XYZ file of C-alpha atoms in Angstrom:
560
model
C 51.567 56.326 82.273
C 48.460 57.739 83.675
C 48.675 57.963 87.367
C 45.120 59.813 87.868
C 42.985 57.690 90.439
C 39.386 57.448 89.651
C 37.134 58.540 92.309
C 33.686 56.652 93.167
C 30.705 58.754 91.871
C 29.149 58.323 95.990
C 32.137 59.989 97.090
C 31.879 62.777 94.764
C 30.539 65.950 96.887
C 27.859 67.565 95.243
C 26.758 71.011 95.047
C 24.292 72.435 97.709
C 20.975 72.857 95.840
C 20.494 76.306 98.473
C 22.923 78.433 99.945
C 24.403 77.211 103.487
C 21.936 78.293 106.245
C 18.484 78.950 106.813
C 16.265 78.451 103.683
C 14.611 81.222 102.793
C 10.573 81.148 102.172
C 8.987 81.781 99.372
C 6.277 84.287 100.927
C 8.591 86.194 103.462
C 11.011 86.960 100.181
C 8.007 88.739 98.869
C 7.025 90.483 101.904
C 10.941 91.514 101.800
C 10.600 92.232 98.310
C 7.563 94.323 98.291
C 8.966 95.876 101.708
C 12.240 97.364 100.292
C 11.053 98.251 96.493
C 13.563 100.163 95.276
C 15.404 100.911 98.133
C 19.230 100.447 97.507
C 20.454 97.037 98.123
C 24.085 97.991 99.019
C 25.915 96.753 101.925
C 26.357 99.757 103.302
C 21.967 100.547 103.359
C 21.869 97.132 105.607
C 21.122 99.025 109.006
C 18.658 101.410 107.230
C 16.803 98.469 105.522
C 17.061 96.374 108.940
C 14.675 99.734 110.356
C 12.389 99.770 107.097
C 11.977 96.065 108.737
C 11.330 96.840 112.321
C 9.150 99.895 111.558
C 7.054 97.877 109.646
C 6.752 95.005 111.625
C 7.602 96.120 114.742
C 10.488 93.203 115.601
C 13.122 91.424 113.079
C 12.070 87.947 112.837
C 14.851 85.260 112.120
C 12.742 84.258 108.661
C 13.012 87.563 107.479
C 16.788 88.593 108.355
C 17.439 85.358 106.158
C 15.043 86.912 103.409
C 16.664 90.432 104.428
C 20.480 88.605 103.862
C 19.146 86.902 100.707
C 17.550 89.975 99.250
C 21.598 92.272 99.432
C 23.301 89.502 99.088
C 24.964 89.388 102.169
C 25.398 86.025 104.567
C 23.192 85.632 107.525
C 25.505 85.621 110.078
C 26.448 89.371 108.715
C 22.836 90.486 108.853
C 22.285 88.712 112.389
C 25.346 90.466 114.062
C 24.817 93.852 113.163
C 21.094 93.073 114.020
C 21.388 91.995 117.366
C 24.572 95.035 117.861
C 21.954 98.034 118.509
C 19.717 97.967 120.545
C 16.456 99.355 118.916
C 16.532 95.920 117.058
C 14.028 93.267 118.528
C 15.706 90.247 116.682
C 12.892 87.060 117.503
C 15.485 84.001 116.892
C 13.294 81.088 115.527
C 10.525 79.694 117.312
C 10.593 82.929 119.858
C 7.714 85.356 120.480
C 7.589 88.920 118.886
C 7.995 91.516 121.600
C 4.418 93.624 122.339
C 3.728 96.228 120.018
C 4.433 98.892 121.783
C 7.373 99.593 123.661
C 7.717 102.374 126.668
C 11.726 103.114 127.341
C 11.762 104.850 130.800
C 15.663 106.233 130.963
C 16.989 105.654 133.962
C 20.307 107.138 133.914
C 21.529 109.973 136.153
C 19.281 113.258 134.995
C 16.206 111.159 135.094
C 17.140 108.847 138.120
C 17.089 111.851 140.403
C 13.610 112.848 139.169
C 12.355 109.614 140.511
C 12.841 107.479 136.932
C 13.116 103.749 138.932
C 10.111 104.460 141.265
C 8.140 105.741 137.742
C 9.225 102.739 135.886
C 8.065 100.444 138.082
C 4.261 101.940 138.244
C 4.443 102.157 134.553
C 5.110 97.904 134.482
C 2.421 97.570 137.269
C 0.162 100.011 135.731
C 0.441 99.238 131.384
C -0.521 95.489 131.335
C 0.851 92.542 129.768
C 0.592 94.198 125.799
C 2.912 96.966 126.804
C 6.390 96.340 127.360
C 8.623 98.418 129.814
C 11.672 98.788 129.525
C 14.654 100.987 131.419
C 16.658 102.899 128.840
C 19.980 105.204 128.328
C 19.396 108.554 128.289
C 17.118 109.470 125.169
C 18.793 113.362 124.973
C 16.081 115.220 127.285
C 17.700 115.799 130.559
C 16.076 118.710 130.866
C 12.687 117.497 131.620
C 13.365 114.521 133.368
C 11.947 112.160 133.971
C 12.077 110.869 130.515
C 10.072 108.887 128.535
C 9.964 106.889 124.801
C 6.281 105.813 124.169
C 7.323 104.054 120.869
C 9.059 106.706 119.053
C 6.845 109.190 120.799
C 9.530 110.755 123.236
C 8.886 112.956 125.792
C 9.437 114.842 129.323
C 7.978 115.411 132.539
C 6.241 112.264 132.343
C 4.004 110.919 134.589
C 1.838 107.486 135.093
C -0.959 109.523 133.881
C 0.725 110.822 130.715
C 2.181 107.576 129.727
C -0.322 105.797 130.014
C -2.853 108.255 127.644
C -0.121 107.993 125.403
C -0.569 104.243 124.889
C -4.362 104.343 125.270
C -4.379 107.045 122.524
C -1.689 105.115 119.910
C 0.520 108.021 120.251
C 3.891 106.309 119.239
C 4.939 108.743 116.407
C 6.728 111.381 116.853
C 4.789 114.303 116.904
C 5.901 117.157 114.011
C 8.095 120.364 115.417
C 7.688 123.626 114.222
C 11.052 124.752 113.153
C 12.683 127.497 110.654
C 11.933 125.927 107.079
C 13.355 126.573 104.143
C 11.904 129.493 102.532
C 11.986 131.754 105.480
C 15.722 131.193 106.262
C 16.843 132.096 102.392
C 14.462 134.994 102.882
C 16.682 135.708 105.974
C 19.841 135.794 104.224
C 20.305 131.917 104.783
C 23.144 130.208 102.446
C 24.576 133.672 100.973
C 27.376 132.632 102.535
C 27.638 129.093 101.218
C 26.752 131.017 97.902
C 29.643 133.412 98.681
C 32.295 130.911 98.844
C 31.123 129.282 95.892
C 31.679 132.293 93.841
C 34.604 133.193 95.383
C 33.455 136.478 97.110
C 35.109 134.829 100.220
C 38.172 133.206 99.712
C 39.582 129.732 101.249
C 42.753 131.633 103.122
C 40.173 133.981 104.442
C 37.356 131.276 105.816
C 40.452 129.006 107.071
C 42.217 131.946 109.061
C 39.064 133.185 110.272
C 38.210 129.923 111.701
C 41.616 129.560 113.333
C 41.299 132.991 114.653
C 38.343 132.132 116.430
C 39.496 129.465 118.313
C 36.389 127.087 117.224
C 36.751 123.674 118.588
C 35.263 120.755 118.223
C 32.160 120.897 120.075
C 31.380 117.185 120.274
C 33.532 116.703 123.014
C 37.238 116.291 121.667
C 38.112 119.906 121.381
C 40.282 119.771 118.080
C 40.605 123.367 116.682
C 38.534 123.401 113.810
C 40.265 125.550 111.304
C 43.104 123.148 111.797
C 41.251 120.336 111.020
C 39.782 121.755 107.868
C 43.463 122.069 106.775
C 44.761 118.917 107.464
C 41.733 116.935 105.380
C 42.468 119.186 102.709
C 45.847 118.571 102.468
C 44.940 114.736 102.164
C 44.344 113.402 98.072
C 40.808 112.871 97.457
C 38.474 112.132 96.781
C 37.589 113.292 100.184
C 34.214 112.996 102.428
C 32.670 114.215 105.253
C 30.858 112.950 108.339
C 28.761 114.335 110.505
C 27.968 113.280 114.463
C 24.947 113.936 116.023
C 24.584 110.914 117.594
C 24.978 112.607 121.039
C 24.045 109.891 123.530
C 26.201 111.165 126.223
C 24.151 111.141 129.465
C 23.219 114.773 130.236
C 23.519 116.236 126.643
C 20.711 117.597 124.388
C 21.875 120.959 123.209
C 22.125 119.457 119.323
C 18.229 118.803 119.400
C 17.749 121.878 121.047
C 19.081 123.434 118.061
C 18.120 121.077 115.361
C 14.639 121.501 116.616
C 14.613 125.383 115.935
C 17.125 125.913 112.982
C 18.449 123.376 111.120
C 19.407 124.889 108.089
C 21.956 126.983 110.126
C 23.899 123.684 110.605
C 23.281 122.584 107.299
C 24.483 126.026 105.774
C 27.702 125.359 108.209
C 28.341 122.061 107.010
C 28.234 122.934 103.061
C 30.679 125.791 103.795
C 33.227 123.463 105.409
C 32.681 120.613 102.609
C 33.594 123.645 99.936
C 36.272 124.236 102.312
C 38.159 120.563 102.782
C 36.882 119.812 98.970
C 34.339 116.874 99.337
C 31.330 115.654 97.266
C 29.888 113.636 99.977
C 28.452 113.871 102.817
C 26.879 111.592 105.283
C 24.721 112.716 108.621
C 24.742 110.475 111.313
C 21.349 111.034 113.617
C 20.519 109.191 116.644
C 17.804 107.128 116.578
C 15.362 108.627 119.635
C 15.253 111.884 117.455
C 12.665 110.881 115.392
C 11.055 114.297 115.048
C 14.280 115.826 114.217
C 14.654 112.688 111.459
C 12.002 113.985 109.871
C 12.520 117.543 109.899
C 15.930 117.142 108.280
C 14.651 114.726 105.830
C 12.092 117.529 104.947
C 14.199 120.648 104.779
C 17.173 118.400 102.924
C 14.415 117.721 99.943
C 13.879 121.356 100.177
C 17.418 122.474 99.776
C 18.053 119.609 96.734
C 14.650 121.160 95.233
C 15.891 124.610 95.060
C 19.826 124.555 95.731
C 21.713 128.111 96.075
C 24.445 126.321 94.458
C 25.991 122.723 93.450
C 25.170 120.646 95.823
C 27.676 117.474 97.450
C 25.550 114.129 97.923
C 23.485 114.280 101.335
C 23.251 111.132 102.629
C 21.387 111.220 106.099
C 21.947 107.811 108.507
C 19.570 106.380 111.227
C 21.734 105.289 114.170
C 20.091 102.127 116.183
C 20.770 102.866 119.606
C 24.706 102.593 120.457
C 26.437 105.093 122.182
C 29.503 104.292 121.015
C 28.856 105.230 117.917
C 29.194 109.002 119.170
C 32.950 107.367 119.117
C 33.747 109.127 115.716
C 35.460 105.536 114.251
C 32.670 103.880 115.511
C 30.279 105.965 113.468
C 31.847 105.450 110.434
C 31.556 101.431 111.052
C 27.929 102.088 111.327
C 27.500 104.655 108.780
C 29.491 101.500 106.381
C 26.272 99.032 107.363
C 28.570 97.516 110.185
C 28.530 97.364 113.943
C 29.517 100.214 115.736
C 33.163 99.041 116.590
C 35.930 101.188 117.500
C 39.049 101.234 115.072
C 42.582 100.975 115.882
C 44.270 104.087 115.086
C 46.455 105.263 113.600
C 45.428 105.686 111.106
C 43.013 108.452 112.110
C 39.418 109.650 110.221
C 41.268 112.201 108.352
C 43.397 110.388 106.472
C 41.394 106.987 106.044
C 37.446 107.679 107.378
C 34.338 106.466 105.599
C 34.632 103.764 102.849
C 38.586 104.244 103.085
C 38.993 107.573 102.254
C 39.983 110.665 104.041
C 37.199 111.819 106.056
C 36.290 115.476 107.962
C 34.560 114.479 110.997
C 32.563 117.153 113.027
C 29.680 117.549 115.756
C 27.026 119.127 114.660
C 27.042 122.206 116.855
C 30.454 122.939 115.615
C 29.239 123.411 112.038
C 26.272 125.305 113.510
C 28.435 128.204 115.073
C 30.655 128.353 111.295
C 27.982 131.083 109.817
C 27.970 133.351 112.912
C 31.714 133.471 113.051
C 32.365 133.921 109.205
C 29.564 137.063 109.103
C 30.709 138.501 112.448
C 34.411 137.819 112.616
C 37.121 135.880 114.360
C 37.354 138.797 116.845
C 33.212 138.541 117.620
C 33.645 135.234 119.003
C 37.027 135.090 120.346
C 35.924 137.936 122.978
C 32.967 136.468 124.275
C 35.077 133.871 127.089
C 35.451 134.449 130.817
C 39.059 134.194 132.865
C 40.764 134.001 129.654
C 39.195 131.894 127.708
C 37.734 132.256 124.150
C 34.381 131.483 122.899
C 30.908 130.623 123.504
C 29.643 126.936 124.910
C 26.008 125.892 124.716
C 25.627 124.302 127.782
C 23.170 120.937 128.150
C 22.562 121.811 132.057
C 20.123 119.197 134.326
C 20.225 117.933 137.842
C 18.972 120.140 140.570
C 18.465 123.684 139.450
C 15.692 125.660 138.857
C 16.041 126.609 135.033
C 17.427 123.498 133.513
C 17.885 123.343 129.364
C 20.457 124.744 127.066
C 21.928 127.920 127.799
C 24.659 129.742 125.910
C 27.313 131.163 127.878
C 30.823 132.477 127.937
C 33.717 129.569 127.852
C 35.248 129.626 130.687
C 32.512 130.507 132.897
C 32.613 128.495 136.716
C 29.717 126.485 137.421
C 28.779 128.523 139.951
C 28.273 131.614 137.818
C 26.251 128.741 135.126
C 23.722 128.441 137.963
C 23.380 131.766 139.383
C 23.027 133.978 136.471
C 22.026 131.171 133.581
C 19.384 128.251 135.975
C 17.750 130.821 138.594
C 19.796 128.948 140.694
C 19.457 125.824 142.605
C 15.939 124.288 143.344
C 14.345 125.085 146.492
C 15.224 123.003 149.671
C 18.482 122.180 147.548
C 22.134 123.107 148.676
C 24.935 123.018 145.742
C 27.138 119.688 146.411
C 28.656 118.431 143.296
C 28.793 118.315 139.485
C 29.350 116.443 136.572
C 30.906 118.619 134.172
C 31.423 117.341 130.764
C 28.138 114.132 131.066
C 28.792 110.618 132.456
C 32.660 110.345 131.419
C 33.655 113.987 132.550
C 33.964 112.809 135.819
C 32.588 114.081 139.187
C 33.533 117.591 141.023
C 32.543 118.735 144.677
C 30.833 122.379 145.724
C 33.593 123.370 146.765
C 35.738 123.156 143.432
C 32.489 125.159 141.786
C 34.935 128.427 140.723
C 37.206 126.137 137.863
C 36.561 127.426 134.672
C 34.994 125.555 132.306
C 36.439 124.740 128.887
C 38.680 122.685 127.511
C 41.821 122.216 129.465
C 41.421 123.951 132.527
C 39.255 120.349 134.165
C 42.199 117.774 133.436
C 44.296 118.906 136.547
C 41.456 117.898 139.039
C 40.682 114.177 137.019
C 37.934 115.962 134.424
C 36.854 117.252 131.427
C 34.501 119.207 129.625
C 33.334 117.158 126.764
C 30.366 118.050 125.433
C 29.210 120.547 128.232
C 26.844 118.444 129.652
C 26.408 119.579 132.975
C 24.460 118.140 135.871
C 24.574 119.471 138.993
C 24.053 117.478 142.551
C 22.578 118.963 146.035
C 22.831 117.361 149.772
C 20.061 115.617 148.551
C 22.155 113.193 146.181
C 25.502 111.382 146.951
C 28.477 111.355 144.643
C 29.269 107.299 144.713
C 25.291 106.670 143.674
C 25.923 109.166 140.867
C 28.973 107.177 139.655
C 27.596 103.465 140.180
C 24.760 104.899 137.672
C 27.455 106.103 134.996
C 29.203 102.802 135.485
C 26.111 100.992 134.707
C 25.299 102.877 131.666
C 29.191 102.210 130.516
C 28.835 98.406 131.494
C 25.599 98.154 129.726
C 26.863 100.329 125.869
C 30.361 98.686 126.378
C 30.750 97.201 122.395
C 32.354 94.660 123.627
C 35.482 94.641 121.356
C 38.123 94.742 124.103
C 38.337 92.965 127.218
C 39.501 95.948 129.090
C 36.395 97.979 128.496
C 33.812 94.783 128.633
C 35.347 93.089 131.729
C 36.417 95.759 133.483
C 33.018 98.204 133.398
C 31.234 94.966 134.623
C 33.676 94.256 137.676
C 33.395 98.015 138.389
C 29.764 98.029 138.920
C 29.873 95.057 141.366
C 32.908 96.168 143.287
C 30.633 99.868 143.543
C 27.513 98.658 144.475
C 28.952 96.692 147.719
C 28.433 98.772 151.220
C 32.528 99.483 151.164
C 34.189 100.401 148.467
C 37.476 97.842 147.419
C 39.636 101.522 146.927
C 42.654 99.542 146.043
C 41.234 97.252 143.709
C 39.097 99.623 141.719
C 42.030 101.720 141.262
C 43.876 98.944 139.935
C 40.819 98.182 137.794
C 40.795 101.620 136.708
C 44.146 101.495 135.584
C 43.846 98.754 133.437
C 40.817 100.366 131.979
C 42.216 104.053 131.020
C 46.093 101.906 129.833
C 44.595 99.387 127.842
C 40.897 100.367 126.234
C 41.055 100.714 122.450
C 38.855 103.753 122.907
C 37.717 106.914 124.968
C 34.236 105.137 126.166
C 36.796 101.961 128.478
C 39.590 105.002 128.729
C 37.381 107.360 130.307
C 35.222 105.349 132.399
C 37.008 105.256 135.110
C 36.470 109.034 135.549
C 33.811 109.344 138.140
C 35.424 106.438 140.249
C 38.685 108.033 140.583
C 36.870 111.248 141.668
C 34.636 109.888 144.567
C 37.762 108.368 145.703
C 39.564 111.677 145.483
C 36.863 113.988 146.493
C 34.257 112.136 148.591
C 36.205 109.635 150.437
C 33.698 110.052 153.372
C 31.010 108.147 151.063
C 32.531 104.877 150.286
C-alpha cells in the first residue's frame, strides 16, 4: 500500500533565487572586486579587507559590507558585527549619511585631559566647520606630548588650534614617514648574527633557554610571566606551533613600544625570530594598533627587506592592523581579532599556549619583551640581572607623562621608587607643581599618593597597597589635579572599550561612572560594585577596573 501523501505544487517551498539578505548590486560587486584584486579572501583577512574598504572610501557603507560578505563568502550579519566591533569603522547602515572626510580624534583620557584636551576639543568643533568631524578619543599612545591629536591618520603632539587646523587646511591626514634604523645598516651592525647563530647551532637551545631564565625577563606587556619559562612550556606543547605578537598597547599612559619601533625595529624583529627558533614555530603573526600608522609602514618596509635578503629560513610574517579596541591588548582577545573576529575575551582554561591562534598552541609576547632578547643573549644573564634597585632584577622602559618636566620613555633600573623616576630620569616635577599622586602601571594599575612615592616599582612589590605595575606606564599627579577626577576619567575610558561580553564588566563600568561623577561618593555601593566586577569579569580589563576606585577610597578619602 502506498501511504505517501501528495503535496499541492503551491505549497511546495521553492528555492530563494538570491541568498537571504540584502541583494547585492551589480556595480558595488565590481567596485569590491576591483578594490580587493588579489587580496586573500579568507575569513581570517575580513578585518584587513574591511580597512582596504574604509581607506578607500573613507566609511563602510551597508551596500558594500553586503558586496564585502558576498565577495569571502561569509554572511552579512558576520561582516556587520565585526564591522561595527572597532571603532575606526564608520559603518553608514542604509539610507544614512557618510561621515565627513576627515576625521580629527582629540584623546581625552588622563595624560591629555590634564594638558587641557576637553577645553582644546571644543575650539577644534567651534573652530573646523561642518566638513570636519571632531571627535574625543582613547589615548592614541603619545602621552608624552599631550595634548594629543589624530588628524586622519596624521597623529601628533603638542597640538594646538593653530596646528590642527593647518593640518586639515593642508590635507595632511597621512602619516608622515619616520626615519628609523633600516635594514642594511643594522646587518652591517652585526644585526641577526644571532638569529643566524642559533640557526647553525653556534648557540644552543639549553643555553638561550637558561640564559633567559637567568635573567629574570618578564613579560613586558604587563602580565609579568618569566619569559624563559614560557618559551619552555610552548615547546613542550605538539605542533605545529605559532606565535603572536602584541603591540597593540592601548593602555592609557603607554608609548614606550613606538618609542622603540620608531628607532629600531629590526631589534624586535631579530628578538622575535630567535624565540620562534626557540619554541619551534613557522608562523608568526604581528598584531599593530591601528593609530601607528607610521610604524605600519615602517614594519611593512623593513619586513619586505628582511624576506628579500633573509640571514636564514625564514617562518611566515604575517603583520595585522588592529581597528581600535583596547581589549584586544587582552592577549585572547587578540587572537579573536587576529582570526577576522571581534575582539572577545576567551574563557580559559585553556590558555594561549596550549590552544592560541587558529587552535593551536600559541607563544604570546609584547613586543618590548622580544626587543630586550638580543641584548641579554650577547651580554649575559648576569648583564641584566644586575641592573635592578632594592633587590630587584632588570631594566623597565618606563612610558612616564603627567606633570613632570622631562616626560617620554626612559630606561631605568626595576625596582626604582617613583620618586627617584622623577628626580634623576624627568628633571623633576614641572614648575609651580608639588608631587601628589601616581598612577603606576596606566589606567588599571590603580592610583598611589606622594606619600607612598618610595615603593619600588616592579612586579610584585605594588599588589600589597591595591596596584600594579603593568606595563610601566606612569603618570604622575601634582596639587594641581585630584585623585577621584583621575579615576572617573579611567572609568570612562573602561565603560566606553568594555567588549561587552559579560555583564559584570558592561554593567558594572557604566554604573561606576555615574555613581563617581555625583558630588558624594556612594563608598558602600561602589565597593560592592567593585566586588562584583574583580569576582565575576571574564577578563583583566572588568577585573581590574575597579583599581583606581578602591584606591581613592583607601588613600584620598578626603576627596569624595
Amino acid at each position: 500500500m502506498n501511504d505517501r501523501v501528495a503535496i499541492p505544487l503551491s505549497k511546495i517551498r521553492k528555492a530563494r533565487p538570491f541568498p537571504k539578505g540584502r541583494t547585492v548590486d551589480a556595480t558595488v560587486r565590481e567596485e569590491i572586486a576591483s578594490l580587493l584584486g588579489d587580496a586573500p579572501r579568507a575569513p581570517e583577512y575580513l578585518i584587513e579587507n574591511l580597512h582596504k574598504l574604509q581607506d578607500r572610501l573613507g566609511s563602510l557603507p551597508a551596500a558594500h559590507l553586503a558586496a564585502l560578505a558576498e565577495a569571502m563568502k561569509l554572511s552579512q550579519a558576520e561582516v556587520f558585527e565585526v564591522a561595527t566591533f572597532y571603532h575606526h569603522f564608520d559603518v553608514v547602515k542604509e539610507g544614512g549619511s557618510a561621515p565627513p572626510k576627515v576625521t580629527v580624534r582629540v584623546c581625552d583620557t588622563l595624560s591629555c585631559q590634564m594638558a587641557g584636551a576637553k577645553g582644546l576639543l571644543e575650539r577644534l568643533a567651534a573652530t573646523l566647520g561642518p566638513g570636519v568631524r571632531v571627535v574625543a578619543a582613547p589615548c592614541i599612545g603619545r602621552c608624552a606630548e599631550a595634548p594629543a591629536v589624530a588628524v586622519g591618520q596624521n597623529a601628533f603632539g603638542h597640538a594646538t588650534v593653530e596646528k590642527v587646523a593647518a593640518a586639515v587646511k593642508e590635507g595632511a591626514t597621512k602619516a608622515p614617514r619616520i626615519s628609523h634604523i633600516g635594514y642594511a645598516e643594522y646587518r652591517r651592525a652585526g644585526g641577526y648574527a644571532l638569529w643566524a647563530a642559533c640557526l647553525a647551532g653556534k648557540r644552543g637551545l639549553e643555553d638561550v633557554l637558561k640564559t633567559m631564565e637567568d635573567a629574570g625577563l618578564r613579560g613586558l606587556g604587563g602580565a609579568g610571566f618569566p619569559t624563559g619559562r614560557k618559551w619552555r612550556i610552548v615547546r613542550a606543547e605538539a605542533g605545529p606551533r605559532y606565535m603572536a605578537v602584541n603591540i597593540d598597547e592601548g593602555e592609557p599612559g603607554t608609548f614606550k613600544d613606538r618609542h622603540y619601533l620608531e628607532r629600531d625595529p629590526h631589534r624586535f624583529l631579530e628578538g622575535m625570530l630567535v624565540a620562534a627558533w626557540a619554541v619551534g614555530t613557522d608562523r608568526i603573526w604581528i598584531y599593530l594598533r591601528d593609530e601607528y600608522h607610521a610604524c605600519r609602514e615602517a614594519l611593512e618596509k623593513e619586513i619586505a627587506a628582511l624576506k628579500a635578503d633573509p640571514p636564514g629560513p625564514l617562518p611566515e610574517i604575517h603583520l595585522r592592523r588592529g581597528a581600535g579596541a583596547y581589549i584586544c591588548g587582552e592577549e585572547s582577545a587578540m587572537i579573536e581579532s587576529i582570526e577576522g573576529k571581534r575582539g572577545m575575551p576567551r574563557l580559559r582554561p585553556p590558555y594561549v599556549a596550549q590552544v592560541g591562534v587558529f587552535g593551536r598552541p600559541t607563544l604570546e609576547h609584547n613586543f618590548e619583551t622580544l626587543f630586550w632578547v638580543r641584548e641579554i643573549l650577547e651580554k649575559g644573564a648576569g648583564w641584566f640581572a644586575s641592573q635592578g634597585r632594592n633587590g630587584r632584577k632588570g631594566l623597565r622602559s618606563f612610558s612616564v607623562s603627567g606633570r613632570v618636566k622631562k616626560p617620554g620613555v626612559h630606561v631605568a633600573p626595576a625596582g626604582i621608587t617613583v620618586r627617584e623616576l622623577i628626580g634623576e630620569f624627568c628633571g623633576g616635577m614641572q614648575d609651580g607643581h608639588e608631587f601628589y599622586a601616581y598612577l603606576p602601571g596606566g589606567a588599571s594599575g590603580g592610583i598611589l599618593p606622594a606619600s607612598l612615592g618610595d615603593i619600588p616599582l616592579d612586579f610584585d612589590t605594588l599588589q600589597p597597597h591595591g596596584c600594579f605595575i603593568g606595563s610601566a606606564a606612569v603618570i604622575v599627579l601634582s596639587n594641581h589635579d585630584k585623585a577621584r577626577d583621575a579615576a572617573l576619567n579611567m572609568m570612562r575610558f573602561f565603560e566606553d572599550e568594555s567588549c561587552g561580553q559579560c555583564t559584570p564588566c558592561r554593567v558594572g563600568t557604566a554604573k561606576a561612572a555615574k555613581l563617581m561623577d555625583a558630588p558624594k561618593w556612594d563608598a558602600a555601593l561602589l565597593e560592592e560594585l567593585s566586588q562584583a566586577m574583580a569576582d565575576a569579569s571574564i577578563c583583566g580589563l572588568g577585573q581590574a577596573a575597579p583599581n583606581p576606585i578602591r584606591c581613592v577610597a583607601k588613600y584620598f578619602p578626603h576627596e569624595v
